[in-house]
CSV table of C-alpha atoms and ligand atoms in Angstrom, one decimal:
chain,number,residue,atom,x,y,z
F,290,MET,CA,2.0,4.9,25.0
F,291,LYS,CA,0.0,8.1,24.8
F,292,SER,CA,-1.9,7.7,21.5
F,293,GLY,CA,-0.5,9.6,18.2
F,294,TYR,CA,3.1,9.2,20.2
F,295,PHE,CA,5.6,6.8,18.9
F,296,GLY,CA,8.4,6.9,21.7
F,297,VAL,CA,8.8,10.9,21.8
F,298,PHE,CA,7.5,11.6,18.7
F,299,GLY,CA,4.4,12.5,17.0
F,300,GLY,CA,1.5,14.1,18.9
F,301,LYS,CA,-1.6,16.7,18.1
F,302,TYR,CA,-0.7,20.0,18.1
F,303,ILE,CA,-3.2,21.9,16.6
F,304,PRO,CA,-5.0,25.1,17.0
F,305,GLU,CA,-8.2,25.0,19.5
F,306,ILE,CA,-10.7,25.7,16.8
F,307,LEU,CA,-9.5,22.6,14.8
F,308,HIS,CA,-10.1,20.3,18.1
F,309,GLU,CA,-13.6,19.5,17.7
F,310,THR,CA,-12.8,18.1,13.5
F,311,PHE,CA,-9.9,15.8,15.0
F,312,VAL,CA,-12.0,14.3,17.6
F,313,GLN,CA,-14.4,12.9,14.8
F,314,LEU,CA,-11.7,12.1,12.7
F,315,ILE,CA,-10.0,9.9,14.9
F,316,ALA,CA,-13.1,8.3,16.1
F,317,ALA,CA,-14.2,7.4,12.4
F,318,TYR,CA,-10.5,6.5,11.6
F,319,GLU,CA,-10.7,3.8,14.8
F,320,GLU,CA,-14.1,2.7,14.0
F,321,ALA,CA,-12.6,1.9,10.2
F,322,ARG,CA,-9.9,0.1,11.5
F,323,LYS,CA,-12.1,-2.1,13.8
F,324,ASP,CA,-14.7,-2.5,10.7
F,325,PRO,CA,-13.0,-5.4,8.7
F,326,THR,CA,-15.5,-5.1,6.1
F,327,PHE,CA,-13.7,-1.3,5.5
F,328,TRP,CA,-10.3,-3.0,4.6
F,329,ASP,CA,-12.3,-5.3,2.1
F,330,GLU,CA,-14.1,-2.5,0.5
F,331,TYR,CA,-10.5,-1.0,0.5
F,332,LEU,CA,-8.8,-3.9,-1.6
F,333,ALA,CA,-11.6,-3.9,-3.5
F,334,VAL,CA,-11.2,-0.2,-5.0
F,335,MET,CA,-7.5,-0.8,-5.3
F,336,GLU,CA,-7.8,-4.6,-6.7
F,337,ASN,CA,-10.4,-2.9,-9.5
F,338,TYR,CA,-9.5,0.9,-10.1
F,339,SER,CA,-5.6,0.8,-9.0
F,340,GLY,CA,-4.2,-2.6,-10.1
F,341,ARG,CA,-3.1,-4.2,-7.2
F,342,PRO,CA,-1.2,-6.5,-6.3
F,343,THR,CA,1.3,-4.6,-7.8
F,344,PRO,CA,3.6,-7.4,-8.8
F,345,LEU,CA,6.5,-7.9,-6.9
F,346,THR,CA,9.5,-8.1,-10.2
F,347,PHE,CA,12.3,-10.1,-10.3
F,348,ALA,CA,15.4,-8.4,-12.1
F,349,GLY,CA,17.6,-10.6,-14.1
F,350,ARG,CA,19.9,-8.4,-15.8
F,351,LEU,CA,20.7,-6.5,-12.0
F,352,THR,CA,21.1,-9.8,-10.7
F,353,GLU,CA,23.4,-11.2,-13.0
F,354,LEU,CA,25.4,-7.8,-12.6
F,355,PHE,CA,25.2,-8.0,-9.0
F,356,GLY,CA,27.3,-11.6,-9.4
F,357,GLY,CA,23.8,-13.7,-8.7
F,358,ARG,CA,23.2,-11.3,-5.7
F,359,LYS,CA,19.4,-11.4,-6.4
F,360,VAL,CA,17.2,-8.1,-7.0
F,361,TYR,CA,13.2,-8.0,-6.5
F,362,ILE,CA,11.4,-4.6,-7.3
F,363,LYS,CA,8.1,-4.1,-5.8
F,364,ARG,CA,5.9,-2.1,-8.3
F,365,GLU,CA,4.4,0.9,-7.2
F,366,ASP,CA,4.7,2.6,-10.4
F,367,LEU,CA,2.1,0.4,-12.0
F,368,ASN,CA,-0.9,2.2,-9.5
F,369,GLN,CA,-3.3,4.8,-11.0
F,370,THR,CA,-1.1,7.8,-10.7
F,371,GLY,CA,2.1,6.3,-11.3
F,372,ALA,CA,2.7,6.0,-7.7
F,373,HIS,CA,2.0,4.1,-3.8
F,374,LYS,CA,0.2,7.8,-3.1
F,375,ALA,CA,-3.0,6.5,-5.0
F,376,ASN,CA,-2.8,3.9,-1.5
F,377,ASN,CA,-3.4,7.0,0.5
F,378,VAL,CA,-5.8,9.4,-1.2
F,379,MET,CA,-8.5,6.1,-2.0
F,380,GLY,CA,-8.3,4.7,1.7
F,381,GLN,CA,-8.6,8.4,2.9
F,382,GLY,CA,-11.3,9.1,0.4
F,383,LEU,CA,-13.3,5.9,1.6
F,384,LEU,CA,-12.8,7.4,5.1
F,385,VAL,CA,-14.5,10.7,4.1
F,386,LYS,CA,-17.8,8.9,2.4
F,387,ARG,CA,-18.1,7.3,6.1
F,388,MET,CA,-17.6,10.7,7.6
F,389,GLY,CA,-20.7,11.9,5.3
F,390,LYS,CA,-18.4,14.6,4.1
F,391,LYS,CA,-18.4,16.1,1.2
F,392,ARG,CA,-15.2,17.8,0.3
F,393,VAL,CA,-11.3,17.7,-0.2
F,394,ILE,CA,-9.0,20.2,0.3
F,395,ALA,CA,-5.2,19.4,-0.5
F,396,GLU,CA,-1.8,21.1,-0.6
F,397,THR,CA,1.0,19.6,-3.5
F,398,GLY,CA,4.2,21.0,-4.2
F,399,ALA,CA,5.1,19.1,-7.3
F,400,GLY,CA,1.5,18.3,-8.1
F,401,GLN,CA,1.5,14.4,-7.8
F,402,HIS,CA,-0.5,14.6,-4.6
F,403,GLY,CA,-2.8,17.0,-6.1
F,404,MET,CA,-3.4,14.9,-9.2
F,405,ALA,CA,-3.9,12.2,-6.5
F,406,THR,CA,-6.4,13.3,-5.2
F,407,ALA,CA,-7.7,14.9,-7.8
F,408,THR,CA,-8.6,11.8,-9.1
F,409,MET,CA,-9.9,10.3,-6.3
F,410,ALA,CA,-12.4,13.1,-6.0
F,411,ALA,CA,-13.4,12.8,-9.4
F,412,ARG,CA,-14.3,9.0,-9.0
F,413,MET,CA,-15.7,9.2,-5.2
F,414,GLY,CA,-17.8,12.2,-6.5
F,415,LEU,CA,-16.3,14.9,-3.9
F,416,GLU,CA,-15.6,18.7,-4.5
F,417,CYS,CA,-12.0,19.1,-4.6
F,418,THR,CA,-9.5,22.0,-4.0
F,419,ILE,CA,-6.0,21.9,-4.5
F,420,TYR,CA,-3.6,24.8,-3.4
F,421,MET,CA,-0.6,25.1,-4.7
F,422,GLY,CA,2.2,28.0,-4.6
F,423,ALA,CA,2.2,30.2,-7.5
F,424,LYS,CA,5.5,29.4,-8.3
F,425,ASP,CA,4.9,25.4,-8.5
F,426,VAL,CA,2.0,26.4,-10.4
F,427,GLU,CA,4.4,28.1,-12.7
F,428,ARG,CA,6.8,25.2,-12.7
F,429,GLN,CA,4.1,22.1,-13.0
F,430,ARG,CA,1.9,23.2,-16.1
F,431,PRO,CA,1.3,19.8,-17.0
F,432,ASN,CA,-0.1,18.7,-13.1
F,433,VAL,CA,-2.4,21.7,-13.0
F,434,PHE,CA,-3.8,20.9,-16.2
F,435,TRP,CA,-4.7,17.4,-15.5
F,436,MET,CA,-6.0,18.4,-11.9
F,437,GLN,CA,-8.6,21.0,-13.9
F,438,GLN,CA,-9.3,18.2,-16.2
F,439,LEU,CA,-10.1,15.9,-13.5
F,440,GLY,CA,-12.6,18.7,-12.0
F,441,ALA,CA,-10.5,20.1,-9.2
F,442,THR,CA,-10.1,24.2,-8.3
F,443,VAL,CA,-6.4,24.9,-8.0
F,444,ILE,CA,-5.7,27.8,-6.4
F,445,PRO,CA,-2.6,29.6,-6.9
F,446,VAL,CA,-0.8,31.0,-3.7
F,447,THR,CA,0.9,34.2,-4.0
F,448,SER,CA,1.5,35.0,-0.7
F,449,GLY,CA,5.0,34.6,1.4
F,450,SER,CA,7.3,32.1,-1.0
F,451,GLN,CA,4.9,31.4,-3.2
F,452,THR,CA,5.9,27.6,-2.7
F,453,LEU,CA,4.8,24.6,-0.6
F,454,LYS,CA,4.4,26.4,3.0
F,455,ASP,CA,2.3,28.6,2.2
F,456,ALA,CA,-0.2,26.3,0.3
F,457,ILE,CA,-0.1,24.4,3.6
F,458,ASN,CA,-1.2,27.5,5.1
F,459,GLU,CA,-3.9,28.5,2.6
F,460,ALA,CA,-5.4,25.1,2.9
F,461,LEU,CA,-5.4,25.3,7.1
F,462,ARG,CA,-7.2,28.2,6.6
F,463,ASP,CA,-9.6,26.4,4.1
F,464,TRP,CA,-10.1,24.0,6.7
F,465,VAL,CA,-10.6,26.0,9.7
F,466,GLY,CA,-13.7,27.7,8.3
F,467,SER,CA,-15.0,24.6,6.4
F,468,MET,CA,-14.1,21.8,8.3
F,469,ASP,CA,-18.4,20.5,9.2
F,470,THR,CA,-18.1,19.9,5.0
F,471,THR,CA,-14.5,19.4,4.4
F,472,HIS,CA,-11.7,16.9,4.9
F,473,TYR,CA,-8.1,18.1,5.0
F,474,LEU,CA,-6.1,14.9,3.1
F,475,LEU,CA,-2.9,14.6,4.2
F,476,GLY,CA,-0.4,13.4,1.7
F,477,THR,CA,1.9,11.1,3.5
F,478,ALA,CA,2.5,10.0,7.0
F,479,CYS,CA,3.4,13.3,8.8
F,480,GLY,CA,1.0,16.0,10.4
F,481,ALA,CA,-0.9,15.6,13.8
F,482,HIS,CA,-2.4,12.6,14.8
F,483,PRO,CA,-4.2,10.3,13.3
F,484,PHE,CA,-2.3,11.0,10.3
F,485,PRO,CA,1.2,9.5,10.4
F,486,GLU,CA,-0.7,6.4,12.1
F,487,MET,CA,-3.8,6.4,8.8
F,488,VAL,CA,-1.6,7.1,6.2
F,489,ALA,CA,1.2,4.2,7.2
F,490,TRP,CA,-2.2,2.2,7.5
F,491,PHE,CA,-3.0,2.5,4.3
F,492,GLN,CA,0.0,2.3,2.8
F,493,SER,CA,0.7,-0.9,4.7
F,494,ILE,CA,-0.9,-2.9,1.8
F,495,ILE,CA,2.4,-2.6,-0.1
F,496,GLY,CA,4.5,-4.6,2.3
F,497,ILE,CA,1.6,-6.8,3.5
F,498,GLU,CA,1.7,-8.0,-0.7
F,499,ALA,CA,5.6,-8.1,-1.1
F,500,ARG,CA,6.0,-10.2,2.1
F,501,ARG,CA,3.5,-12.8,0.7
F,502,GLN,CA,5.3,-12.2,-3.0
F,503,ILE,CA,8.8,-12.8,-2.0
F,504,LEU,CA,7.6,-16.2,0.4
F,505,GLN,CA,6.1,-17.3,-2.8
F,506,GLN,CA,8.9,-16.8,-5.1
F,507,GLU,CA,12.2,-17.4,-2.8
F,508,GLY,CA,10.4,-19.2,0.1
F,509,ARG,CA,12.2,-16.8,2.6
F,510,LEU,CA,12.0,-12.9,3.9
F,511,PRO,CA,14.6,-10.4,1.9
F,512,ASP,CA,17.9,-9.7,3.7
F,513,ARG,CA,17.5,-6.0,3.1
F,514,ILE,CA,14.9,-3.5,2.0
F,515,PHE,CA,15.6,-0.1,0.7
F,516,ALA,CA,13.4,2.5,0.2
F,517,CYS,CA,13.3,6.6,-0.4
F,518,VAL,CA,12.0,8.6,2.4
F,519,GLY,CA,10.5,12.2,1.9
F,520,GLY,CA,7.3,12.5,4.2
F,521,GLY,CA,8.0,8.4,5.0
F,522,SER,CA,5.0,7.0,3.5
F,523,ASN,CA,5.6,4.3,1.1
F,524,ALA,CA,9.0,3.4,3.0
F,525,LEU,CA,6.7,3.1,5.6
F,526,GLY,CA,4.1,1.2,3.6
F,527,ILE,CA,7.0,-1.3,2.6
F,528,PHE,CA,8.6,-2.0,6.2
F,529,HIS,CA,5.7,-2.4,8.3
F,530,ALA,CA,5.3,-5.9,7.2
F,531,PHE,CA,8.5,-6.7,8.5
F,532,LEU,CA,9.4,-4.6,11.5
F,533,GLU,CA,9.1,-7.9,13.7
F,534,ASP,CA,11.6,-10.0,10.9
F,535,ASN,CA,14.9,-8.9,12.8
F,536,GLY,CA,17.0,-10.8,10.0
F,537,VAL,CA,15.2,-7.7,7.5
F,538,GLU,CA,17.4,-5.3,7.8
F,539,LEU,CA,15.4,-1.9,6.8
F,540,VAL,CA,17.0,1.0,5.1
F,541,GLY,CA,15.3,4.6,4.5
F,542,VAL,CA,16.9,6.5,2.0
F,543,GLU,CA,17.0,10.2,1.9
F,544,ALA,CA,17.7,13.3,-0.2
F,545,GLY,CA,21.5,13.8,-0.2
F,546,GLY,CA,21.1,16.6,-2.6
F,547,ARG,CA,23.9,18.5,-3.3
F,548,GLY,CA,25.7,17.0,-0.6
F,549,LEU,CA,25.1,16.8,3.3
F,550,THR,CA,28.0,19.4,4.5
F,551,GLY,CA,26.1,22.3,3.5
F,552,HIS,CA,22.4,23.4,3.4
F,553,GLU,CA,21.7,21.5,-0.1
F,554,HIS,CA,20.0,18.4,1.0
F,555,ALA,CA,16.5,17.1,2.6
F,556,SER,CA,18.1,14.6,5.0
F,557,ARG,CA,16.8,15.2,8.2
F,558,ILE,CA,18.3,12.1,10.1
F,559,ALA,CA,21.3,10.3,7.7
F,560,SER,CA,22.7,14.0,7.9
F,561,GLN,CA,22.4,14.0,11.6
F,562,LYS,CA,21.8,17.9,10.9
F,563,GLY,CA,17.8,17.2,11.6
F,564,THR,CA,16.6,18.5,15.4
F,565,VAL,CA,13.7,17.4,16.8
F,566,GLY,CA,11.1,20.4,17.0
F,567,VAL,CA,7.5,20.6,16.6
F,568,ALA,CA,6.0,22.2,13.0
F,569,HIS,CA,2.9,21.5,11.1
F,570,GLY,CA,1.1,19.6,14.0
F,571,TYR,CA,3.5,17.2,15.2
F,572,LYS,CA,7.1,16.7,16.8
F,573,THR,CA,9.7,15.4,14.6
F,574,PHE,CA,13.3,15.8,13.2
F,575,PHE,CA,13.3,18.7,11.6
F,576,LEU,CA,15.4,20.7,9.5
F,577,GLN,CA,15.4,24.0,11.5
F,578,ASP,CA,17.8,26.9,12.4
F,579,GLU,CA,18.9,28.1,15.4
F,580,ASP,CA,15.8,30.0,16.1
F,581,GLY,CA,13.8,27.1,15.0
F,582,GLN,CA,13.1,28.4,11.6
F,583,MET,CA,12.4,25.7,8.9
F,584,ARG,CA,15.6,25.5,6.6
F,585,GLU,CA,15.2,25.5,2.8
F,586,THR,CA,16.0,21.6,1.4
F,587,HIS,CA,16.8,21.3,-2.0
F,588,SER,CA,16.5,17.6,-3.7
F,589,VAL,CA,16.5,16.9,-7.6
F,590,ALA,CA,13.5,15.1,-6.8
F,591,ALA,CA,10.7,17.2,-5.7
F,592,GLY,CA,8.7,14.7,-3.4
F,593,LEU,CA,11.9,14.1,-1.1
F,594,ASP,CA,11.8,18.1,-1.0
F,595,TYR,CA,10.6,18.5,2.8
F,596,VAL,CA,11.4,19.6,6.5
F,597,GLY,CA,10.1,16.7,8.3
F,598,VAL,CA,10.1,13.0,8.5
F,599,SER,CA,7.1,10.8,9.8
F,600,PRO,CA,7.5,10.7,13.4
F,601,ILE,CA,7.2,6.8,13.0
F,602,LEU,CA,10.2,6.8,11.0
F,603,SER,CA,11.9,9.0,13.5
F,604,HIS,CA,11.0,6.2,16.2
F,605,LEU,CA,12.6,3.5,14.1
F,606,HIS,CA,15.5,5.2,13.9
F,607,THR,CA,16.1,6.2,17.4
F,608,THR,CA,15.5,2.8,18.4
F,609,GLY,CA,17.8,1.2,15.6
F,610,ARG,CA,15.2,-0.5,13.6
F,611,VAL,CA,15.7,1.4,9.9
F,612,ARG,CA,18.8,2.5,9.5
F,613,PHE,CA,19.0,5.9,7.8
F,614,GLU,CA,20.9,7.0,4.2
F,615,ALA,CA,21.1,10.0,1.8
F,616,ALA,CA,21.5,9.2,-2.0
F,617,LEU,CA,23.3,12.4,-3.3
F,618,ASP,CA,21.4,14.1,-6.8
F,619,HIS,CA,24.0,12.8,-9.0
F,620,GLU,CA,23.9,9.3,-7.7
F,621,VAL,CA,20.6,9.6,-8.1
F,622,VAL,CA,20.3,9.8,-12.1
F,623,SER,CA,22.9,7.2,-12.6
F,624,ALA,CA,20.7,4.9,-10.9
F,625,LEU,CA,17.7,5.3,-12.9
F,626,LYS,CA,20.3,5.4,-15.9
F,627,LEU,CA,21.3,1.9,-14.9
F,628,LEU,CA,17.7,0.6,-14.0
F,629,THR,CA,16.3,2.0,-17.2
F,630,SER,CA,18.8,0.3,-19.7
F,631,ARG,CA,19.0,-3.0,-17.4
F,632,GLU,CA,15.7,-3.4,-16.7
F,633,GLY,CA,13.4,-1.5,-18.8
F,634,ILE,CA,11.5,0.3,-15.8
F,635,ILE,CA,11.5,3.8,-15.4
F,636,PRO,CA,11.8,5.0,-12.1
F,637,ALA,CA,10.6,8.7,-10.7
F,638,LEU,CA,13.8,10.5,-9.1
F,639,GLU,CA,12.4,9.9,-5.6
F,640,SER,CA,12.5,6.4,-6.2
F,641,SER,CA,15.6,6.4,-7.8
F,642,HIS,CA,17.2,7.0,-4.4
F,643,ALA,CA,16.4,4.0,-2.8
F,644,PHE,CA,18.5,1.9,-5.9
F,645,ALA,CA,21.3,4.6,-5.7
F,646,GLN,CA,21.9,3.2,-2.2
F,647,ALA,CA,20.7,-0.3,-3.0
F,648,PHE,CA,23.3,-0.7,-5.6
F,649,LYS,CA,26.5,0.9,-3.4
F,650,GLU,CA,25.2,-1.8,-0.9
F,651,ILE,CA,24.7,-5.0,-2.6
F,652,PRO,CA,28.1,-5.6,-4.3
F,653,GLN,CA,29.1,-6.1,-0.3
F,654,MET,CA,26.4,-8.4,0.5
F,655,PRO,CA,26.9,-12.2,0.4
F,656,LYS,CA,26.9,-14.0,-2.5
F,657,ASP,CA,23.4,-15.7,-2.1
F,658,SER,CA,21.7,-12.9,-0.5
F,659,ILE,CA,18.1,-11.6,-1.5
F,660,SER,CA,17.5,-7.4,-1.6
F,661,MET,CA,13.8,-5.8,-1.8
F,662,ILE,CA,13.7,-2.3,-3.6
F,663,ASN,CA,10.4,-0.4,-3.1
F,664,LEU,CA,10.0,2.1,-6.6
F,665,SER,CA,7.5,4.0,-5.0
F,666,GLY,CA,6.4,5.5,-8.9
F,667,ARG,CA,7.3,5.9,-12.9
F,668,GLY,CA,9.7,8.3,-13.8
F,669,ASP,CA,7.4,9.6,-17.0
F,670,LYS,CA,6.7,12.8,-14.7
F,671,ASP,CA,10.8,13.4,-14.6
F,672,ILE,CA,11.6,13.7,-18.3
F,673,PHE,CA,12.7,17.7,-18.4
F,674,THR,CA,14.8,17.4,-15.0
F,675,ILE,CA,16.4,14.2,-16.1
F,676,ALA,CA,16.8,15.6,-19.9
F,677,GLU,CA,18.7,18.7,-17.8
F,678,ALA,CA,21.2,16.1,-16.4
F,679,LEU,CA,21.6,14.2,-19.5
F,680,GLU,CA,25.2,14.7,-21.1
F,681,ASP,CA,23.6,14.0,-24.8
F,682,GLN,CA,23.3,17.6,-26.1
F,683,PRO,CA,21.2,17.4,-29.1
F,684,TRP,CA,18.3,15.7,-26.7
F,685,ARG,CA,18.7,18.1,-23.7
F,686,ASP,CA,18.2,21.0,-25.9
F,687,PHE,CA,15.1,19.8,-28.1
F,688,ILE,CA,13.1,18.3,-24.6
F,689,ARG,CA,14.1,21.9,-23.1
F,690,GLN,CA,13.2,23.6,-25.9
F,691,LYS,CA,9.7,22.1,-26.2
F,692,ALA,CA,9.4,22.4,-22.4
F,693,ILE,CA,9.6,26.2,-22.6
F,694,GLN,CA,7.4,25.9,-25.9
F,695,TYR,CA,4.4,24.1,-24.2
F,696,PHE,CA,4.6,25.1,-20.8
F,697,GLY,CA,6.5,28.0,-19.8
F,698,LYS,CA,9.9,28.8,-18.6
F,699,GLY,CA,9.9,27.8,-15.1
F,700,VAL,CA,9.2,24.4,-16.2
F,701,THR,CA,13.3,23.7,-16.7
F,702,PRO,CA,15.0,24.5,-13.4
V,969,LIG,C1,5.1,11.6,-2.9
V,969,LIG,C2,6.4,10.6,-3.6
V,969,LIG,C3,7.4,9.8,-2.6
V,969,LIG,C4,7.3,10.7,-1.3
V,969,LIG,O1,6.6,10.6,-0.5
V,969,LIG,P1,6.5,9.7,1.0
V,969,LIG,O2,6.0,10.1,1.6
V,969,LIG,O3,8.3,9.6,1.5
V,969,LIG,O4,6.7,8.0,0.4
V,969,LIG,C5,8.4,9.1,-3.0
V,969,LIG,N1,8.2,8.5,-4.1
V,969,LIG,C6,7.4,8.8,-5.1
V,969,LIG,C7,7.4,8.6,-6.9
V,969,LIG,C8,6.4,10.5,-4.7
V,969,LIG,O5,5.8,10.3,-5.9
């Protein structure tokens, strides 16, 4: 197979001017992949800085609720900055050092990837610039504050719709002018080759650990694994170690938003509304209109709100290895409440998609089944969104008021 392709998906559709930079990046990545000392160095950083290996937690009270059907949770929420994003940024950071570059740039919507990148840059002594739509800057004051404290320059982008896609354009413009010294740190398993493969490689640490842990704790593999899918990096991370185990069902859960009938969702595969196209440097299923214009997407979880999906997942969908489902906003909030009150774990709204789908399916599974759910991140960041969804009026008003007082009107939906 042509390198950088997964079936018909993937590839490297980039402007000519970036060609040399990609050649250099691919060479550095392939060399690092062949060098076992690189992976050892990566493991050491993840152990000493990000607390890996993360636990595989047996969810006893959920298991009881489901009549003995066992539930295990892989705890990516316990990473540095509270999500699996640390796995990717630290890996790429090490690669940047290896290439001798001094600066990283990234674009961020909700701010989580910007935060993760800024922490990595501070730790590794790299200069860091984060592009963010001006509207997102208003909505995400707390993240902007921390990125600045970490030493990053946050540039609000005022062109276009002033959101993520405009930030992507500005970041690319920067890169074209600075590529000799600068690495563009992509946040998920999307974009032009080698990004999908490279990000999935760094994230594969999740599944490598989870496989070892379930064998230790149960002496057998799980029957089903659930993970939420935005760009697809946490899902690929946990799925990868189980791809060859045909007895293990892999379920990717997209953002069903307010329902799949209209366009207020971000489900490219489960909705069957995504069509194959080329954008953002690669070929995959995109949510686009008849003219190939990208649609506005919606999800209660900012991290899942993206028009494309990893080409690797598109391929695994076509081969039938991964089954795709979508969870609706309100199902996700209920799942969050159940996990919080029953296990003492506060999940991110993104991760709650995986739980919502798992909670639907587990009661239908055999009594002696084992399910594993990837908890991609923790939910503290979602306090304002969740407060809005709560029926508890006094708390809702209080939190809304505080949010506006501290961070301005834009912070609540
Ligand atoms: C960013 C994010 C996601 C979505 O990204 P993937 O690449 O699909 O994993 C999911 N969960 C959390 C907690 C995130 O921060």
